[in-house]
Amino acid sequence: MEATVSVLIGLFFAVAIYLLMSRQLVRILLGIAILGNAVNLLIFTSGRLLREVPPIIPEALQVPAETIANPLPQALILTAIVISFSFLAFLLVLAFRAYQELGTDDTNEMRVAEPTGDVRPPQGY
Amino acid sequence: MSLIGSEATFIAVLAPFAAAIVAPTLTRLLAHNAAWPLALVPAAIFLFFAGLVPEVAGGASFTPAVDWAPAYGVTFSFFVDGLSTLFALLISGIGTFIILYSGGYLKGHPQQGRFFSFMFLFMGAMLGLVLGNDLITLFIFWELTSITSFLLIGFDHLRAASRRAAIQALVVTGGGGLSLLAGFLVIMAVTGEANMSAVLASGDTLRDSGLYALVLALVLGGAFTKSAQFPFHFWLPNAMEAPTPVSAFLHSATMVKAGVYLLMRMHPVLGDTALWTTILPVFGGATLLVGTILAVRQTDLKLMLAYTTVASLGLLVMLTGTSWEKAIEGAALYLLAHSLFKGALFMVAGTIDHEAGTRDITRLGGLRKAMPITFAAACLAALSMSGLPPFVGFIAKEYLYTGIWGGAGANYALTATAVLGNALMLVIAAAVALKPFLGPKVETPKHAHEGPVLLYAGPVVLSLVGLASALLAHDTGVLVIGPVVSSILGVPSAVDVHLVPTHIGAALYLSLGTIALGVVLFLRLDALRAGTARLLTAIGWGPDKGFDQVIAGIVSFSAWVTRTVQGGRMEVYMTMTFLITAAAILVPMTVAGTWPTGFAMPDFRFYEWGVLAIAAAGLVAVLIARTRLTAIVSLGIQGFAVALIFMLFGAPDLSFTQFMVETLSVVILALVMTRLNLQPRDHRPMAARLCHSVIALAIGAGFAGLLIQITSAPFDRRLSDFFEAYSRTIAHGRNIVNVILVDFRGFDTLGEIAVVMVTGLCVLALIRVRPKRSAEEALDLAAGGDALRKREEARV
Amino acid sequence: MAAADTAVDLSQAMRLEPVLPGDWLVVAPLLLTILGGALCLITRKNTEAQPKVAIIFLTLLVLSCAGLLARVLDKGVVTMVAGSWLPPFGIAFTADALGATLALTSSLVALAVAVYGASDVDRSGRRYGFYPFLLLLMTGVCGAFLTGDIFNLYVWFEVLLISSFGLLVLGNERAQLDGAVKYAILNIIATTLFLIATGLLYGIVGTLNMADIAIKARGIGMDGPLTTVAVLYFLAFAMKAAAFPVNFWLPASYHTPRIVVSAVFAGLLTKVGVYALLRIFVLLMPDARAALADLIALVAILTMLTGVFGALAQTDIRRLLGYLVISGIGSMLAGLAIGTTPALAGAIFYAVHSILVMTALYMAAGVMRALGGSFSLRELGGLYGANPAFAAVFLMLGFAVAGLPPFSGFWPKVLLVDAALVGGHGWIAAAILITGLLTTIAIGRVWVFAFWRGGAEGTPDGYEKALAVPDPKITGAGIWLPIGLLLGLIVLLGIQPEFMMQVAGRGAASLGEPLGYLRSVFGDAIQ
Amino acid sequence: MRTVIFRTIAPYLAALMVLFSVFVLLRGHNEPGGGFIGGLIAASALAIYGIACGVAAVRRAITLHPMSLSAAGLLMAALSGLVSLFTGQPFMTSQWWYVRLFGVEVPLSTPMIFDIGVYLVVVGSIGSIALALEERESD
């Protein structure tokens, strides 16, 4: 079971990383979004998969009666989801502002911080 | 720390630093007359060390020490013996007159106070260097001399030549210092000792060690650069850009001798090996010849003296390198003589420059009437330099010839080198002492007259000491030279010094020959100068030029490296990062052989396959999306598919959150992306796409394989078992995930909400703050905006 | 509902012994910065009060970190388990000499930056969060240094990262946004790698507590997938630490924000990556360190050299300093590559030195700009004449960063070179020394161009251009106080290194011989 | 988007969503739900309200600046962990009080306060982002 999901996770990673290597900010952002999902699924699978038994203790019991899905990865992923969502929101706005100010969404044309041919150190004394 | 005895060494070494602090204030109050009270500091230090002379001459040595960094075994400690006492006496004694001289020389200079400060800092550093016992302490003072000399050489900082000379000195001596540091650390590792005195007592440990050659190379790296040995000699003449007091003090009498000091100091444990007696005489001899020949070429008084300083240092290294007792006696005597006459002559040169306005020897002449005292001092010093009796320079020459000629077998090459070098030094001495003063009066830029007492006190006293130490040769030998030689050889040895040669032998003939050769060459000085000039022009390249080329080369190379690794293109950064990531996953997996071997077909239900298929389809759709809308919708599809996967595998909370987050993401994406355009086609050329696909697939396959491998192993559910057991019983919550979030691992959540809060503020800061734009930028942006609009229109 | 009636042995789940008030010092840095940050945010429209609130909280932070360090030196490693849950189940905050020292140094730097910022940051900068960002950055930094849980470490990394985003874009200049895009995306990739590695590590060992991982990883040895996970950690933290060849984000962004932000970045951000490397590779997975030692050494040497080459190639001082930050990271990695206790002590000492000196140098660059009107070495000149006292300050900082005595950079360099030579790593020793020389050249060039030269490029020899009278703001105590504080520490560490050497030695020992660390977490029953 | 129907319904829809979010928040300890999800739902409510009736209306409705709300939430969460300082227990050790309200025993606890803090942070920040973006849309 884990193996098949692992292959899907591999696909998530491959797609995310292919998008990230693009020059266009939009594609990079899509890549970041997918990367976040890929990682969450990876953590989820890493804590082993179990079908349909949510980690909730029934009203009548003090401890769960049967084997339940591993709750810890779920908690970790919840934390990670919110964090990656925050970052995505920030990046989206950043990309938008960069586009406004720099007039491009092609990272190769974003050369304000590192202008082309700027490495000309002064010589002499 | 007591005020008397060897403990007071601490005070003696630290006193100049204190003087450095008060010097600017004092100078503000007293102007150039501050030199008088300030000179009391080195004078007192001189008297203190002079007081130690009788004991030291009796064979005593002191090692006062206090803990400094005991965690690393570093002590702040000094080693007072014959060798260090002589150096301390020279530094403080000559220093006294240099301080006075500085008072006169920089009279009225707006930064005279700062100058005094630098000089005192240097003096303290130099004292610490020659007295340092702990190797780290010694090294620190060694580097301090480099730093302070950097500041002093560049004192006249508005001139490019000064700045260049300062950098050059810092790089050459600083680089050598690093070599020395490594050498010291290896010595400490080999001998297990941190103190010079203990290292010196370690006998043959270093010589027998397999690391001897390394240690020697590293120590010589430090000594040769500091003492300006060929091919590192070039920085010293350039350092003449500094004001003359600096040249007189640092670059003749003291700092440049630090390297010689180190060689002499370490001779008992490093010397007298085949390597030592080969390398040192060769480099020393070469330096002697190069120095004198280059000196002849010069017409500037200071430069002539500077090159002979290089030559003298070469001579000292050569003598130390023979490891012959007599030669070392000669070296000790020459060391004393050189410090005295060279200090005096530099001050004379400075006085001439100061009073006449030039130090070009071809534009000087007939100053004897105008500057009689200076002339007299110059003559006395020059006679010592020429090696004529009755001066200490003469005695030194006698001993060194005896040493070389009569050491462990006559060495013709060394003797010839020494004779030629000394003859040329006589030429320079004569030129410096006679040319400006004798002959017809030449018009000089300033109307020359005798300088004030501050200026001539130094030359007069130093040259007289040169005379006196020769006349009192026996005492000099017992009190000064004997202890020094004992230190260098590492065994107590008494040196019987006398002015009049005890027998007519090779040394005397060589002396006479030197003088004769020197006189002949002096008479043909102009021809000689023209000849060397032609020779050097023919060669056309020297280490000095090489230095510029090296620095320029380093800078250009750096620029090339930086352009290559940091080209400014995000695409390259990302590709490199992921290439490395791929390697980081695949290489260890391959090496450790952890690729999964088998793959069992899982027993998925059809709807589970369906969800997986939707996720995959969503991913592919994002990849090939040509419009914003398709991309956003596809992104949503894969996101919801992930939520469904969470739901299928028992994570309702996650699923719920994923749905919400994905919805909000899509909404924000839609709000933001309406202005960002998605190019309909992947812009990448085929080759890049192929390369990127390979990298992406490699990483994907790597993570998949790794995950399969990890999940196929048994799992330790200890943590989750604990949470299940206590979620309700202690933490009163049935939703275990939520209990983990707010209780078991609440700290994570605290950090996480901090992230969320800051994100909100970040977005505000991004949207609300409008940059102040310069007119130029605004114009540029307006143009960019136009271009953008045109592109949009064209697409529509 | 009332579960208390079911008999549960609390001692099986919770640590029940009462907590000494002094133990709260472990979490105090976080609480102070979070509370301070939240208060600053609530009062953000009162731009006059903000600096005061922030400075008060940061002063408290410095005091609490100092108290923590004193306690650690006195009593050994201090642990507090959040929620009373027994480790490894809850989150343990564990302060050893390494974490406490770095937290103290960082908080001192943050305080200096807050004071500097009071004069330097405009109203809009304050209103849109300079102080909340700074305080929460410190939450992230202190949390990272003090936590004993690897997932929690990830969370603090993210707090630190998002706060740094805020600081980086504050002002929204074009270069800032450009730099921020590269900084943000590359750093997000780095933390994502960290998260991936942590997820996989959890899949292997089933635990997240660092002390627990340390025990388990020693049991497993460097076998199978754990090796890959270790390499992933190395990559992730090397990226955070800006080690070659994954340092692209640093030169692309550090010169773009306002100078006080660059100053805090240069001091703190990369060191957190170095700290994590030390923590993971010496305490948690020593076998991985041994297995990767040659790789780490290579990375260290290349980082030192490319860093200093980058510095030599720059015209803009801020970018030059950025490359010096990178070069310093190489020295710390060298300590990790050698791996002996003295080498690690050298790396820790170097980290403290680097935090202080890089921040101070960026602040000094701000003053250079104020005095000379530019950051460019082509346009600067005459600063020596304009302000000799400041010139002296800069020179001391420059010598410190080049590792010349008697300043703070000298001792760690000696420790590292010594450890390298003793350990038989001649190449590392040579690289450190050559880097020192090249750094000296780079600093010498700045000094020559900006200070000694009479004016901008092309100024005739011997001529000094009169500089415009600087903005009175930069001559105020608000600028000199923080620079003076940092310079004082730098000189003090150079002249009296004993305390720092002891502390660094303790820190290194607690990494290499983790018994004290483990006992602090799990009690005396361990081994 | 701003059709009359939407504008009429939106306030009610938003109010309903906020109510639902509080329900989700409070039941989170025992059933799926909790501060995050609740916060996200409430933030969506603000966003919808903002789209329908304009950002200014939302700002008036919540009186506080959303970022202040967020900061207050963080403050609350951090302070809830501090309670255990007074009982001699480590940071964030949960404290439970059972209060009788109208004859019903209501459990109050520090984890609950913490969760409410989480809720406020998420509402405030995500709401603030959404509102800020909507404002840009309208100008």
PDB file of N, CA, C and O in Angstrom, chain C residues 23-61:
ATOM      1  N   ASP C  23      14.425  26.984  35.948  1.00  0.00           N
ATOM      2  CA  ASP C  23      14.311  26.188  34.727  1.00  0.00           C
ATOM      3  C   ASP C  23      13.504  26.892  33.654  1.00  0.00           C
ATOM      4  O   ASP C  23      13.601  26.567  32.472  1.00  0.00           O
ATOM      5  N   TRP C  24      12.683  27.821  34.085  1.00  0.00           N
ATOM      6  CA  TRP C  24      11.890  28.571  33.104  1.00  0.00           C
ATOM      7  C   TRP C  24      12.763  29.387  32.169  1.00  0.00           C
ATOM      8  O   TRP C  24      12.321  29.839  31.125  1.00  0.00           O
ATOM      9  N   LEU C  25      14.017  29.572  32.576  1.00  0.00           N
ATOM     10  CA  LEU C  25      14.910  30.337  31.701  1.00  0.00           C
ATOM     11  C   LEU C  25      15.070  29.675  30.335  1.00  0.00           C
ATOM     12  O   LEU C  25      15.401  30.327  29.353  1.00  0.00           O
ATOM     13  N   VAL C  26      14.828  28.356  30.275  1.00  0.00           N
ATOM     14  CA  VAL C  26      14.980  27.667  28.986  1.00  0.00           C
ATOM     15  C   VAL C  26      13.934  28.149  27.989  1.00  0.00           C
ATOM     16  O   VAL C  26      14.199  28.260  26.797  1.00  0.00           O
ATOM     17  N   VAL C  27      12.714  28.387  28.480  1.00  0.00           N
ATOM     18  CA  VAL C  27      11.678  28.824  27.545  1.00  0.00           C
ATOM     19  C   VAL C  27      11.466  30.338  27.584  1.00  0.00           C
ATOM     20  O   VAL C  27      10.780  30.884  26.719  1.00  0.00           O
ATOM     21  N   ALA C  28      12.087  30.988  28.561  1.00  0.00           N
ATOM     22  CA  ALA C  28      11.883  32.437  28.678  1.00  0.00           C
ATOM     23  C   ALA C  28      12.235  33.194  27.397  1.00  0.00           C
ATOM     24  O   ALA C  28      11.491  34.102  27.004  1.00  0.00           O
ATOM     25  N   PRO C  29      13.340  32.863  26.712  1.00  0.00           N
ATOM     26  CA  PRO C  29      13.648  33.621  25.493  1.00  0.00           C
ATOM     27  C   PRO C  29      12.508  33.596  24.491  1.00  0.00           C
ATOM     28  O   PRO C  29      12.181  34.612  23.871  1.00  0.00           O
ATOM     29  N   LEU C  30      11.871  32.428  24.357  1.00  0.00           N
ATOM     30  CA  LEU C  30      10.768  32.353  23.405  1.00  0.00           C
ATOM     31  C   LEU C  30       9.584  33.168  23.852  1.00  0.00           C
ATOM     32  O   LEU C  30       8.986  33.902  23.069  1.00  0.00           O
ATOM     33  N   LEU C  31       9.251  32.994  25.131  1.00  0.00           N
ATOM     34  CA  LEU C  31       8.068  33.704  25.618  1.00  0.00           C
ATOM     35  C   LEU C  31       8.257  35.203  25.503  1.00  0.00           C
ATOM     36  O   LEU C  31       7.371  35.924  25.049  1.00  0.00           O
ATOM     37  N   LEU C  32       9.445  35.659  25.912  1.00  0.00           N
ATOM     38  CA  LEU C  32       9.689  37.105  25.872  1.00  0.00           C
ATOM     39  C   LEU C  32       9.557  37.650  24.461  1.00  0.00           C
ATOM     40  O   LEU C  32       8.933  38.690  24.228  1.00  0.00           O
ATOM     41  N   THR C  33      10.141  36.937  23.505  1.00  0.00           N
ATOM     42  CA  THR C  33      10.098  37.478  22.145  1.00  0.00           C
ATOM     43  C   THR C  33       8.706  37.378  21.558  1.00  0.00           C
ATOM     44  O   THR C  33       8.273  38.275  20.837  1.00  0.00           O
ATOM     45  N   ILE C  34       7.988  36.293  21.879  1.00  0.00           N
ATOM     46  CA  ILE C  34       6.629  36.175  21.338  1.00  0.00           C
ATOM     47  C   ILE C  34       5.740  37.262  21.939  1.00  0.00           C
ATOM     48  O   ILE C  34       5.019  37.965  21.213  1.00  0.00           O
ATOM     49  N   LEU C  35       5.822  37.410  23.262  1.00  0.00           N
ATOM     50  CA  LEU C  35       4.990  38.434  23.902  1.00  0.00           C
ATOM     51  C   LEU C  35       5.371  39.818  23.385  1.00  0.00           C
ATOM     52  O   LEU C  35       4.514  40.629  23.036  1.00  0.00           O
ATOM     53  N   GLY C  36       6.676  40.075  23.335  1.00  0.00           N
ATOM     54  CA  GLY C  36       7.140  41.382  22.849  1.00  0.00           C
ATOM     55  C   GLY C  36       6.691  41.611  21.419  1.00  0.00           C
ATOM     56  O   GLY C  36       6.237  42.697  21.060  1.00  0.00           O
ATOM     57  N   GLY C  37       6.823  40.575  20.599  1.00  0.00           N
ATOM     58  CA  GLY C  37       6.448  40.708  19.192  1.00  0.00           C
ATOM     59  C   GLY C  37       4.965  40.993  19.062  1.00  0.00           C
ATOM     60  O   GLY C  37       4.556  41.887  18.307  1.00  0.00           O
ATOM     61  N   ALA C  38       4.147  40.254  19.828  1.00  0.00           N
ATOM     62  CA  ALA C  38       2.706  40.460  19.743  1.00  0.00           C
ATOM     63  C   ALA C  38       2.340  41.859  20.222  1.00  0.00           C
ATOM     64  O   ALA C  38       1.527  42.551  19.598  1.00  0.00           O
ATOM     65  N   LEU C  39       2.975  42.302  21.315  1.00  0.00           N
ATOM     66  CA  LEU C  39       2.675  43.647  21.812  1.00  0.00           C
ATOM     67  C   LEU C  39       3.066  44.705  20.796  1.00  0.00           C
ATOM     68  O   LEU C  39       2.328  45.668  20.551  1.00  0.00           O
ATOM     69  N   CYS C  40       4.233  44.532  20.187  1.00  0.00           N
ATOM     70  CA  CYS C  40       4.670  45.504  19.178  1.00  0.00           C
ATOM     71  C   CYS C  40       3.695  45.543  18.018  1.00  0.00           C
ATOM     72  O   CYS C  40       3.439  46.597  17.439  1.00  0.00           O
ATOM     73  N   LEU C  41       3.166  44.362  17.684  1.00  0.00           N
ATOM     74  CA  LEU C  41       2.249  44.322  16.554  1.00  0.00           C
ATOM     75  C   LEU C  41       0.937  45.029  16.908  1.00  0.00           C
ATOM     76  O   LEU C  41       0.396  45.785  16.100  1.00  0.00           O
ATOM     77  N   ILE C  42       0.474  44.800  18.128  1.00  0.00           N
ATOM     78  CA  ILE C  42      -0.779  45.445  18.526  1.00  0.00           C
ATOM     79  C   ILE C  42      -0.606  46.964  18.531  1.00  0.00           C
ATOM     80  O   ILE C  42      -1.498  47.700  18.123  1.00  0.00           O
ATOM     81  N   THR C  43       0.579  47.420  18.957  1.00  0.00           N
ATOM     82  CA  THR C  43       0.788  48.868  19.050  1.00  0.00           C
ATOM     83  C   THR C  43       1.525  49.417  17.833  1.00  0.00           C
ATOM     84  O   THR C  43       2.191  50.424  17.918  1.00  0.00           O
ATOM     85  N   ARG C  44       1.384  48.703  16.709  1.00  0.00           N
ATOM     86  CA  ARG C  44       2.276  49.082  15.609  1.00  0.00           C
ATOM     87  C   ARG C  44       2.022  50.483  15.063  1.00  0.00           C
ATOM     88  O   ARG C  44       2.892  51.071  14.446  1.00  0.00           O
ATOM     89  N   LYS C  45       0.843  51.002  15.305  1.00  0.00           N
ATOM     90  CA  LYS C  45       0.592  52.342  14.767  1.00  0.00           C
ATOM     91  C   LYS C  45       1.213  53.429  15.629  1.00  0.00           C
ATOM     92  O   LYS C  45       1.372  54.559  15.189  1.00  0.00           O
ATOM     93  N   ASN C  46       1.580  53.064  16.837  1.00  0.00           N
ATOM     94  CA  ASN C  46       2.291  54.030  17.685  1.00  0.00           C
ATOM     95  C   ASN C  46       3.790  53.873  17.435  1.00  0.00           C
ATOM     96  O   ASN C  46       4.507  53.174  18.138  1.00  0.00           O
ATOM     97  N   THR C  47       4.252  54.536  16.397  1.00  0.00           N
ATOM     98  CA  THR C  47       5.618  54.271  15.947  1.00  0.00           C
ATOM     99  C   THR C  47       6.675  54.808  16.914  1.00  0.00           C
ATOM    100  O   THR C  47       7.828  54.423  16.841  1.00  0.00           O
ATOM    101  N   GLU C  48       6.251  55.695  17.822  1.00  0.00           N
ATOM    102  CA  GLU C  48       7.229  56.217  18.780  1.00  0.00           C
ATOM    103  C   GLU C  48       7.502  55.201  19.880  1.00  0.00           C
ATOM    104  O   GLU C  48       8.622  55.047  20.353  1.00  0.00           O
ATOM    105  N   ALA C  49       6.437  54.493  20.293  1.00  0.00           N
ATOM    106  CA  ALA C  49       6.581  53.576  21.427  1.00  0.00           C
ATOM    107  C   ALA C  49       7.267  52.272  21.024  1.00  0.00           C
ATOM    108  O   ALA C  49       7.913  51.627  21.839  1.00  0.00           O
ATOM    109  N   GLN C  50       7.133  51.907  19.731  1.00  0.00           N
ATOM    110  CA  GLN C  50       7.641  50.608  19.290  1.00  0.00           C
ATOM    111  C   GLN C  50       9.085  50.328  19.676  1.00  0.00           C
ATOM    112  O   GLN C  50       9.363  49.292  20.269  1.00  0.00           O
ATOM    113  N   PRO C  51      10.013  51.232  19.319  1.00  0.00           N
ATOM    114  CA  PRO C  51      11.401  50.907  19.659  1.00  0.00           C
ATOM    115  C   PRO C  51      11.583  50.693  21.148  1.00  0.00           C
ATOM    116  O   PRO C  51      12.339  49.802  21.559  1.00  0.00           O
ATOM    117  N   LYS C  52      10.860  51.465  21.945  1.00  0.00           N
ATOM    118  CA  LYS C  52      11.034  51.336  23.392  1.00  0.00           C
ATOM    119  C   LYS C  52      10.577  49.957  23.858  1.00  0.00           C
ATOM    120  O   LYS C  52      11.282  49.275  24.610  1.00  0.00           O
ATOM    121  N   VAL C  53       9.383  49.562  23.407  1.00  0.00           N
ATOM    122  CA  VAL C  53       8.882  48.239  23.795  1.00  0.00           C
ATOM    123  C   VAL C  53       9.871  47.174  23.366  1.00  0.00           C
ATOM    124  O   VAL C  53      10.253  46.282  24.139  1.00  0.00           O
ATOM    125  N   ALA C  54      10.321  47.263  22.124  1.00  0.00           N
ATOM    126  CA  ALA C  54      11.217  46.232  21.607  1.00  0.00           C
ATOM    127  C   ALA C  54      12.522  46.206  22.394  1.00  0.00           C
ATOM    128  O   ALA C  54      13.029  45.135  22.730  1.00  0.00           O
ATOM    129  N   ILE C  55      13.053  47.374  22.678  1.00  0.00           N
ATOM    130  CA  ILE C  55      14.339  47.407  23.383  1.00  0.00           C
ATOM    131  C   ILE C  55      14.183  46.855  24.793  1.00  0.00           C
ATOM    132  O   ILE C  55      15.040  46.108  25.278  1.00  0.00           O
ATOM    133  N   ILE C  56      13.050  47.141  25.423  1.00  0.00           N
ATOM    134  CA  ILE C  56      12.839  46.583  26.764  1.00  0.00           C
ATOM    135  C   ILE C  56      12.787  45.057  26.697  1.00  0.00           C
ATOM    136  O   ILE C  56      13.469  44.360  27.447  1.00  0.00           O
ATOM    137  N   PHE C  57      12.018  44.544  25.752  1.00  0.00           N
ATOM    138  CA  PHE C  57      11.900  43.090  25.674  1.00  0.00           C
ATOM    139  C   PHE C  57      13.227  42.444  25.281  1.00  0.00           C
ATOM    140  O   PHE C  57      13.579  41.373  25.773  1.00  0.00           O
ATOM    141  N   LEU C  58      13.968  43.101  24.401  1.00  0.00           N
ATOM    142  CA  LEU C  58      15.241  42.499  23.994  1.00  0.00           C
ATOM    143  C   LEU C  58      16.263  42.573  25.127  1.00  0.00           C
ATOM    144  O   LEU C  58      17.105  41.687  25.261  1.00  0.00           O
ATOM    145  N   THR C  59      16.168  43.630  25.938  1.00  0.00           N
ATOM    146  CA  THR C  59      17.050  43.681  27.107  1.00  0.00           C
ATOM    147  C   THR C  59      16.721  42.535  28.049  1.00  0.00           C
ATOM    148  O   THR C  59      17.620  41.842  28.556  1.00  0.00           O
ATOM    149  N   LEU C  60      15.411  42.309  28.250  1.00  0.00           N
ATOM    150  CA  LEU C  60      15.019  41.171  29.078  1.00  0.00           C
ATOM    151  C   LEU C  60      15.509  39.866  28.461  1.00  0.00           C
ATOM    152  O   LEU C  60      15.949  38.949  29.158  1.00  0.00           O
ATOM    153  N   LEU C  61      15.449  39.811  27.147  1.00  0.00           N
ATOM    154  CA  LEU C  61      15.909  38.604  26.454  1.00  0.00           C
ATOM    155  C   LEU C  61      17.393  38.370  26.729  1.00  0.00           C
ATOM    156  O   LEU C  61      17.814  37.248  27.038  1.00  0.00           O
TER     157      LEU C  61
END
